[in-house]
Coordinates of C-alpha atoms in Angstrom, one line a residue:
M1 CA 81.9 84.3 25.5
T2 CA 79.7 82.9 22.8
E3 CA 76.0 82.1 23.3
T4 CA 76.8 78.4 22.6
T5 CA 79.5 78.4 25.4
T6 CA 77.0 80.1 27.8
N7 CA 74.4 77.5 27.1
A8 CA 76.8 74.7 27.6
M9 CA 77.9 76.1 30.9
W10 CA 74.3 76.2 32.1
G11 CA 73.5 72.8 30.7
G12 CA 70.9 71.4 28.4
R13 CA 68.1 72.2 30.8
F14 CA 68.3 75.9 29.7
A15 CA 68.8 75.7 26.0
A16 CA 67.7 79.3 25.5
G17 CA 70.4 80.8 27.8
P18 CA 70.1 83.1 30.7
D19 CA 66.6 84.4 29.8
A20 CA 65.3 80.9 30.3
I21 CA 67.1 80.6 33.6
M22 CA 65.6 83.8 34.8
E23 CA 62.1 82.7 33.7
A24 CA 62.6 79.3 35.5
I25 CA 63.7 80.8 38.8
N26 CA 61.2 83.7 38.7
A27 CA 58.1 81.7 37.8
S28 CA 55.9 80.3 40.5
I29 CA 53.0 79.0 38.4
G30 CA 54.2 75.5 38.7
F31 CA 53.1 75.4 42.3
D32 CA 51.0 78.5 43.0
K33 CA 48.3 77.4 40.6
R34 CA 46.9 75.6 43.7
L35 CA 45.8 79.1 44.7
A36 CA 43.5 79.5 41.7
K37 CA 40.2 79.1 43.6
Q38 CA 41.3 81.6 46.3
D39 CA 42.7 84.0 43.7
I40 CA 39.4 84.1 41.8
E41 CA 37.4 84.4 45.0
G42 CA 39.5 87.4 46.1
S43 CA 39.2 89.0 42.7
R44 CA 35.5 88.7 42.6
A45 CA 35.2 90.3 46.1
H46 CA 37.6 93.1 44.9
A47 CA 35.5 93.7 41.8
A48 CA 32.3 93.9 43.8
M49 CA 33.9 96.4 46.1
L50 CA 35.2 98.5 43.3
A51 CA 31.7 98.7 41.8
A52 CA 30.1 99.5 45.2
T53 CA 32.5 102.4 45.8
G54 CA 32.0 103.8 42.2
I55 CA 35.6 103.1 41.2
L56 CA 34.4 100.5 38.6
S57 CA 31.2 100.6 36.6
D58 CA 28.5 98.0 37.3
S59 CA 28.7 96.7 33.8
D60 CA 32.5 96.2 34.0
A61 CA 32.2 94.6 37.4
E62 CA 29.6 92.2 36.2
A63 CA 31.7 91.3 33.2
I64 CA 34.7 90.7 35.4
R65 CA 32.7 88.5 37.9
E66 CA 31.2 86.4 35.2
G67 CA 34.5 86.1 33.3
L68 CA 36.2 85.0 36.5
L69 CA 33.7 82.2 36.9
T70 CA 34.4 81.1 33.3
V71 CA 38.1 81.0 34.1
L72 CA 37.5 79.0 37.3
S73 CA 35.4 76.5 35.4
E74 CA 38.2 76.0 32.9
I75 CA 40.7 75.5 35.7
E76 CA 38.5 73.0 37.5
A77 CA 37.8 71.2 34.2
G78 CA 41.5 70.9 33.5
T79 CA 41.3 72.8 30.2
F80 CA 43.1 75.9 31.3
R81 CA 46.5 76.4 29.8
F82 CA 49.0 77.7 32.4
S83 CA 51.9 79.7 31.1
T84 CA 55.3 79.9 32.8
A85 CA 56.0 83.1 30.9
L86 CA 53.1 84.8 32.8
E87 CA 55.0 83.9 36.1
D88 CA 52.2 83.2 38.5
I89 CA 48.6 82.3 39.0
H90 CA 47.5 86.0 39.2
M91 CA 48.9 86.9 35.8
N92 CA 47.7 83.7 34.3
V93 CA 44.1 84.3 35.5
E94 CA 44.2 88.0 34.5
A95 CA 45.5 87.2 31.0
R96 CA 42.8 84.6 30.4
L97 CA 40.2 87.0 31.8
K98 CA 41.2 89.5 29.1
E99 CA 40.8 86.9 26.4
V100 CA 37.3 86.1 27.7
I101 CA 35.9 89.6 28.4
G102 CA 38.3 92.0 26.7
E103 CA 39.2 95.5 27.9
P104 CA 37.3 95.5 31.3
A105 CA 39.8 92.9 32.6
G106 CA 42.4 95.6 32.7
R107 CA 40.4 97.5 35.4
L108 CA 40.3 94.6 37.9
H109 CA 43.7 95.4 39.3
T110 CA 42.7 98.9 40.3
G111 CA 43.5 99.6 43.9
R112 CA 45.5 96.5 44.6
S113 CA 48.9 94.9 43.9
R114 CA 50.2 91.4 43.4
N115 CA 51.7 91.8 46.9
D116 CA 48.4 92.1 48.8
Q117 CA 46.7 89.8 46.2
V118 CA 49.1 86.9 47.0
A119 CA 49.0 87.6 50.7
T120 CA 45.2 87.3 50.6
D121 CA 45.2 84.2 48.4
F122 CA 47.7 82.4 50.5
R123 CA 45.9 83.4 53.7
L124 CA 42.6 82.1 52.4
W125 CA 44.3 78.8 51.3
V126 CA 46.0 78.3 54.7
R127 CA 42.7 79.1 56.5
D128 CA 41.1 76.3 54.4
Q129 CA 43.8 73.9 55.4
V130 CA 43.4 74.8 59.1
D131 CA 39.7 74.0 58.8
A132 CA 40.6 70.7 57.1
A133 CA 43.1 69.8 59.8
I134 CA 40.6 70.5 62.5
A135 CA 38.0 68.3 60.8
G136 CA 40.7 65.5 60.4
L137 CA 41.6 65.8 64.0
E138 CA 38.0 65.5 65.1
A139 CA 37.5 62.4 63.0
L140 CA 40.6 60.8 64.6
M141 CA 39.4 61.8 68.1
R142 CA 36.0 60.2 67.4
A143 CA 37.8 57.0 66.3
L144 CA 39.8 57.0 69.5
L145 CA 36.7 57.4 71.6
V146 CA 35.2 54.3 70.0
Q147 CA 38.3 52.3 70.9
A148 CA 38.3 53.8 74.5
E149 CA 34.7 53.0 75.1
A150 CA 35.1 49.4 73.9
G151 CA 38.1 48.8 76.3
A152 CA 37.4 51.2 79.2
D153 CA 38.0 48.4 81.7
W154 CA 40.6 46.3 79.8
V155 CA 43.8 46.2 81.7
M156 CA 47.2 46.7 80.1
P157 CA 50.7 47.7 81.2
G158 CA 51.5 51.4 81.5
F159 CA 55.1 52.2 80.7
T160 CA 57.8 54.6 81.6
H161 CA 61.1 54.3 79.8
L162 CA 59.2 51.6 77.8
Q163 CA 59.5 49.5 81.0
T164 CA 56.4 48.2 82.8
A165 CA 55.4 50.7 85.4
Q166 CA 51.8 50.4 86.6
P167 CA 48.6 48.8 85.2
V168 CA 46.4 51.1 83.2
T169 CA 43.4 50.5 81.0
W170 CA 43.2 50.4 77.2
G171 CA 40.6 53.1 77.4
H172 CA 42.8 55.3 79.5
H173 CA 45.6 55.0 76.9
M174 CA 43.3 55.8 74.0
M175 CA 42.0 58.8 75.9
A176 CA 45.6 60.1 76.4
Y177 CA 45.7 60.6 72.6
V178 CA 42.3 62.2 72.6
E179 CA 43.7 64.9 74.9
M180 CA 46.8 65.2 72.9
F181 CA 45.0 65.7 69.6
A182 CA 42.5 68.0 71.3
R183 CA 45.4 70.3 72.1
D184 CA 46.4 70.2 68.4
R185 CA 42.9 71.1 67.5
S186 CA 43.0 74.0 69.9
R187 CA 46.3 75.3 68.4
F188 CA 44.9 75.2 64.9
S189 CA 41.8 77.0 66.1
D190 CA 43.9 79.7 67.9
A191 CA 46.0 80.2 64.8
R192 CA 42.9 80.6 62.7
T193 CA 41.6 83.4 64.9
R194 CA 44.9 85.3 64.5
M195 CA 45.2 84.7 60.8
N196 CA 41.6 85.9 60.0
E197 CA 42.6 89.4 58.9
C198 CA 42.4 90.5 55.3
P199 CA 45.4 92.0 53.6
L200 CA 43.5 92.9 50.4
G201 CA 43.7 96.7 49.8
A202 CA 47.1 97.1 51.4
A203 CA 48.3 97.3 47.7
A204 CA 52.0 97.1 47.2
L205 CA 53.0 98.3 50.7
A206 CA 51.5 101.7 51.4
G207 CA 47.8 101.3 50.7
T208 CA 46.0 103.1 47.8
S209 CA 44.7 106.5 47.0
F210 CA 41.5 105.0 45.6
P211 CA 38.5 105.2 48.0
I212 CA 38.3 101.5 48.5
D213 CA 36.2 99.8 51.2
R214 CA 38.4 97.2 52.9
E215 CA 35.8 96.3 55.4
M216 CA 33.6 95.2 52.6
T217 CA 36.2 92.9 51.0
A218 CA 37.1 91.5 54.4
R219 CA 33.5 90.6 55.1
A220 CA 33.0 89.1 51.7
L221 CA 36.0 86.8 52.1
G222 CA 35.0 85.7 55.6
F223 CA 37.7 87.6 57.5
D224 CA 37.0 89.2 60.8
R225 CA 38.6 92.5 59.9
P226 CA 41.1 94.1 57.4
A227 CA 44.8 94.0 58.4
A228 CA 45.5 97.2 60.2
N229 CA 49.0 98.1 58.7
S230 CA 49.6 97.9 55.0
L231 CA 53.4 97.3 55.4
D232 CA 52.7 94.4 57.8
A233 CA 49.8 93.1 55.7
V234 CA 51.9 92.3 52.6
S235 CA 55.0 91.1 54.4
D236 CA 53.4 89.0 57.1
R237 CA 53.7 85.2 56.8
D238 CA 53.1 84.5 60.5
F239 CA 49.8 82.7 59.5
A240 CA 51.8 80.2 57.5
L241 CA 54.4 79.8 60.2
E242 CA 51.7 79.2 62.8
F243 CA 50.1 76.6 60.6
L244 CA 53.4 74.9 60.2
A245 CA 54.2 75.1 64.0
A246 CA 50.8 73.6 64.9
A247 CA 51.2 71.0 62.1
S248 CA 54.6 70.1 63.5
I249 CA 53.4 69.5 67.0
C250 CA 50.4 67.5 65.6
A251 CA 52.8 65.5 63.4
M252 CA 55.0 64.7 66.4
H253 CA 51.9 63.4 68.2
L254 CA 51.0 61.3 65.2
S255 CA 54.6 59.9 65.1
R256 CA 54.5 59.0 68.8
F257 CA 51.3 57.1 68.3
A258 CA 52.6 55.5 65.1
E259 CA 55.6 54.3 67.0
E260 CA 53.4 52.6 69.6
L261 CA 51.3 50.9 66.9
V262 CA 54.5 49.5 65.4
I263 CA 55.6 48.1 68.7
W264 CA 52.2 46.9 69.8
S265 CA 51.6 45.0 66.5
S266 CA 54.9 43.1 66.7
A267 CA 54.9 39.4 67.5
Q268 CA 56.7 40.2 70.8
F269 CA 53.8 42.4 72.1
R270 CA 50.7 41.3 70.1
F271 CA 48.7 44.1 71.8
V272 CA 46.9 45.1 68.6
R273 CA 46.2 43.7 65.2
L274 CA 46.2 46.2 62.3
S275 CA 43.8 45.6 59.4
D276 CA 45.0 44.4 56.1
R277 CA 44.0 47.7 54.6
F278 CA 46.9 49.4 56.5
S279 CA 49.5 46.6 56.4
T280 CA 51.6 44.9 53.8
G281 CA 53.3 41.6 53.5
S282 CA 56.9 40.7 52.9
S283 CA 58.2 39.7 49.4
I284 CA 60.2 36.8 50.9
M285 CA 58.8 36.0 54.4
P286 CA 55.2 34.8 54.1
Q287 CA 54.5 35.1 57.8
K288 CA 55.1 38.8 57.9
K289 CA 52.5 41.5 58.3
N290 CA 54.2 44.9 58.2
P291 CA 52.7 48.0 59.8
D292 CA 53.7 50.1 56.8
A293 CA 51.1 52.8 57.2
A294 CA 52.3 53.5 60.8
E295 CA 55.9 53.5 59.7
L296 CA 55.3 55.8 56.8
I297 CA 53.5 58.3 59.1
R298 CA 56.5 58.1 61.4
A299 CA 58.8 58.9 58.5
K300 CA 56.7 61.5 56.6
I301 CA 56.5 63.7 59.7
G302 CA 60.0 64.9 58.9
R303 CA 58.7 66.7 55.9
I304 CA 56.5 68.8 58.1
F305 CA 59.3 69.6 60.5
G306 CA 61.5 70.5 57.5
A307 CA 58.9 72.8 56.0
N308 CA 58.6 74.7 59.4
V309 CA 62.4 75.2 59.5
A310 CA 62.5 76.1 55.8
L311 CA 60.0 78.9 56.0
M312 CA 61.4 80.3 59.2
T313 CA 64.7 80.4 57.4
V314 CA 63.2 82.2 54.4
M315 CA 61.6 84.9 56.7
K316 CA 64.3 85.4 59.3
G317 CA 66.3 88.2 57.6
L318 CA 63.7 90.0 55.4
P319 CA 63.3 93.8 55.8
L320 CA 59.8 95.2 55.3
A321 CA 57.9 95.0 53.1
Y322 CA 57.8 92.4 50.3
S323 CA 60.8 90.6 49.0
K324 CA 60.9 88.0 46.2
D325 CA 62.2 85.6 48.8
M326 CA 58.7 85.2 50.0
Q327 CA 57.7 83.4 46.8
E328 CA 59.5 80.5 48.5
D329 CA 56.8 80.4 51.2
K330 CA 54.3 78.2 49.4
E331 CA 55.9 74.9 48.3
Q332 CA 56.8 73.9 51.8
V333 CA 53.4 74.8 53.2
F334 CA 51.6 73.0 50.4
D335 CA 53.7 69.8 51.0
A336 CA 53.3 70.0 54.7
A337 CA 49.5 70.4 54.5
D338 CA 49.3 67.5 52.1
T339 CA 51.5 65.3 54.3
L340 CA 49.5 66.2 57.5
M341 CA 46.1 65.5 55.9
L342 CA 47.4 62.1 54.6
A343 CA 48.9 61.2 58.0
L344 CA 45.7 62.2 59.8
A345 CA 43.5 60.2 57.4
A346 CA 45.8 57.1 57.6
M347 CA 45.9 57.2 61.4
E348 CA 42.1 57.5 61.6
G349 CA 41.8 54.5 59.4
M350 CA 44.2 52.5 61.4
V351 CA 42.5 53.3 64.7
R352 CA 39.0 52.5 63.3
D353 CA 40.2 49.2 61.9
M354 CA 42.6 48.0 64.5
S355 CA 41.5 45.4 67.1
A356 CA 43.1 45.2 70.6
N357 CA 44.1 41.8 71.9
R358 CA 42.5 41.9 75.4
E359 CA 44.1 38.7 76.5
A360 CA 47.6 39.7 75.6
L361 CA 47.0 43.1 77.2
E362 CA 45.9 41.6 80.4
A363 CA 48.7 39.1 80.5
A364 CA 51.3 41.8 80.1
A365 CA 49.6 44.1 82.6
G366 CA 50.4 41.7 85.5
S367 CA 54.1 41.2 84.5
G368 CA 57.1 43.1 85.5
F369 CA 55.9 43.7 89.1
S370 CA 53.4 46.3 87.8
T371 CA 51.5 46.4 91.1
A372 CA 54.6 47.3 93.2
T373 CA 53.4 50.8 93.7
D374 CA 50.1 49.5 94.9
L375 CA 51.9 47.5 97.5
A376 CA 53.9 50.5 98.7
D377 CA 50.7 52.6 98.8
W378 CA 49.1 49.9 101.0
L379 CA 52.0 49.9 103.4
V380 CA 51.6 53.7 103.8
R381 CA 47.8 53.7 103.9
V382 CA 47.3 50.7 106.2
L383 CA 50.5 50.3 108.2
G384 CA 51.3 54.1 108.4
L385 CA 54.8 53.6 107.1
P386 CA 56.6 56.7 105.7
F387 CA 56.6 56.4 101.9
R388 CA 60.4 56.1 101.7
E389 CA 60.3 53.1 104.1
A390 CA 57.4 51.6 102.2
H391 CA 59.4 52.0 99.0
H392 CA 62.3 50.2 100.6
V393 CA 60.1 47.3 101.9
T394 CA 58.5 47.0 98.5
G395 CA 61.9 46.9 96.7
S396 CA 63.0 44.1 99.0
L397 CA 59.8 42.1 98.2
V398 CA 60.4 42.7 94.4
A399 CA 63.9 41.4 94.8
M400 CA 62.6 38.3 96.6
A401 CA 60.0 37.6 93.9
E402 CA 62.6 38.2 91.2
A403 CA 65.0 35.8 92.8
G404 CA 62.3 33.2 93.1
G405 CA 61.2 33.6 89.5
V406 CA 57.6 34.6 90.5
D407 CA 55.5 37.8 90.6
L408 CA 54.5 39.7 93.7
P409 CA 51.1 38.1 94.1
D410 CA 52.8 34.7 94.1
L411 CA 54.8 35.4 97.3
T412 CA 53.4 33.8 100.4
L413 CA 52.3 35.8 103.4
E414 CA 55.1 34.3 105.4
Q415 CA 57.7 35.5 102.8
M416 CA 56.2 39.0 102.9
R417 CA 56.2 39.1 106.7
S418 CA 59.9 38.1 106.7
V419 CA 60.5 41.5 105.2
H420 CA 57.9 43.4 107.3
P421 CA 56.0 41.6 110.1
G422 CA 53.1 44.0 110.0
I423 CA 51.9 42.8 106.5
T424 CA 48.6 41.0 106.6
A425 CA 46.6 38.9 104.1
D426 CA 44.8 42.0 103.0
I427 CA 47.8 42.9 101.0
F428 CA 46.8 40.5 98.3
E429 CA 43.6 42.5 97.5
V430 CA 45.7 45.3 96.1
L431 CA 48.1 43.1 94.1
G432 CA 45.7 42.2 91.3
V433 CA 45.8 44.4 88.2
H434 CA 42.0 44.9 88.1
N435 CA 42.0 46.1 91.7
S436 CA 45.0 48.3 91.0
V437 CA 43.3 50.2 88.1
A438 CA 40.0 50.3 89.9
S439 CA 41.6 52.1 92.8
R440 CA 43.0 55.0 90.7
M441 CA 39.9 57.1 91.1
S442 CA 41.6 60.5 91.2
Y443 CA 40.5 62.9 88.5
G444 CA 42.1 61.9 85.3
G445 CA 43.1 58.5 86.7
T446 CA 42.9 55.2 84.9
A447 CA 40.0 53.7 86.9
P448 CA 37.3 52.6 84.4
A449 CA 34.8 54.9 86.0
Q450 CA 37.1 57.9 85.4
V451 CA 37.8 56.8 81.9
R452 CA 34.1 56.5 81.1
A453 CA 33.5 60.0 82.6
Q454 CA 36.2 61.4 80.3
I455 CA 34.7 59.6 77.3
A456 CA 31.2 61.0 78.0
R457 CA 32.7 64.5 78.4
W458 CA 34.4 64.3 75.0
K459 CA 31.4 62.7 73.2
E460 CA 29.4 65.8 74.4
Q461 CA 32.1 68.2 73.3
L462 CA 32.9 66.8 69.8
P463 CA 30.6 67.9 67.0

């Protein structure tokens, strides 16, 4: 087969033939250049340790450290020329370092491998993203607290199956998401604790014969300790998987909230008004105000779920220690992290800007026989009925009200007594939505006093 035929078979994308194909599939610089800061940070710590242990002269170590700062400044300024032929960020940085400082650059790689180098870089990067996610969640929680405090006693319908169930308060609903996102924050925090071990010094897979000080490099990079097993250190990507798992659960919560905002902002509900900053108009229908930011959050979440599955699939069949498959660990994580931070920022913005329609909330709170449970509870508490009998009596009263086209408070006392003669006029005290929510004083309940107590607790806990 001629070279021309080979090239035609592979297509115009690879005009130079199989060598170009191998370069394209093997190179990761197109995406792992995002690790430049972490790569240089790790190399500076490694050089300092090599000098402290006598493996590297002080003069060479100083040249390396200063040269790396020069390389970093070029990358940050956008003047650094990345080369696909050099495969990855590590070789790109090292090649440029050699151009800047000459022969000492060749000593930087003493006592390490690209395997422990990339494991360290990636772990540092993911750790930074965890910190960013925690900060984003806390900002969102603070925005929710503002909404909750403003409407701690505003009544609205609570739903099950998206059907009116019982009255709750706007503040209570907002605080439900505070609790939800607090668990996300906790998951990221837990993952950070587990990932905070340093792979640097594990070398290719077996450690090194040089008298390195792994405790020193771990401390310098902010890790709690060095990873205890060199095989595991270079082949572990649990830290990335845990980040994606926590991000996926957080993304699911964001999507649930986004769905509610889409429903609530509709003309049929009118529970909230989203700001113009997070809405768009229609190209043909001038009356439309579309909740596009919420819809895009709802859609983008799939990318995070997909990244989680993709990386688990990459890792599921790999023997110890390092395999080139693991080069496929980064693009999914990079994209998921970008998507998560964008979704968190957009949700925080929507929550800060949105205004709840108190009148529409209250009008909806009293519809759909939302105080039926209060009526049943009154029958148990005051008349001593077994709950199942009270449930049956209440169901009969709901059917009566429905047949008459009225709500429960609109029934007369005589109508109620026709179902159960023990009912007194006191029953009407529990049928109002404000009385209903005020009575839910159990811990974690929707009573305004309970909501305000939870708001105070979280305002004290959040930084």
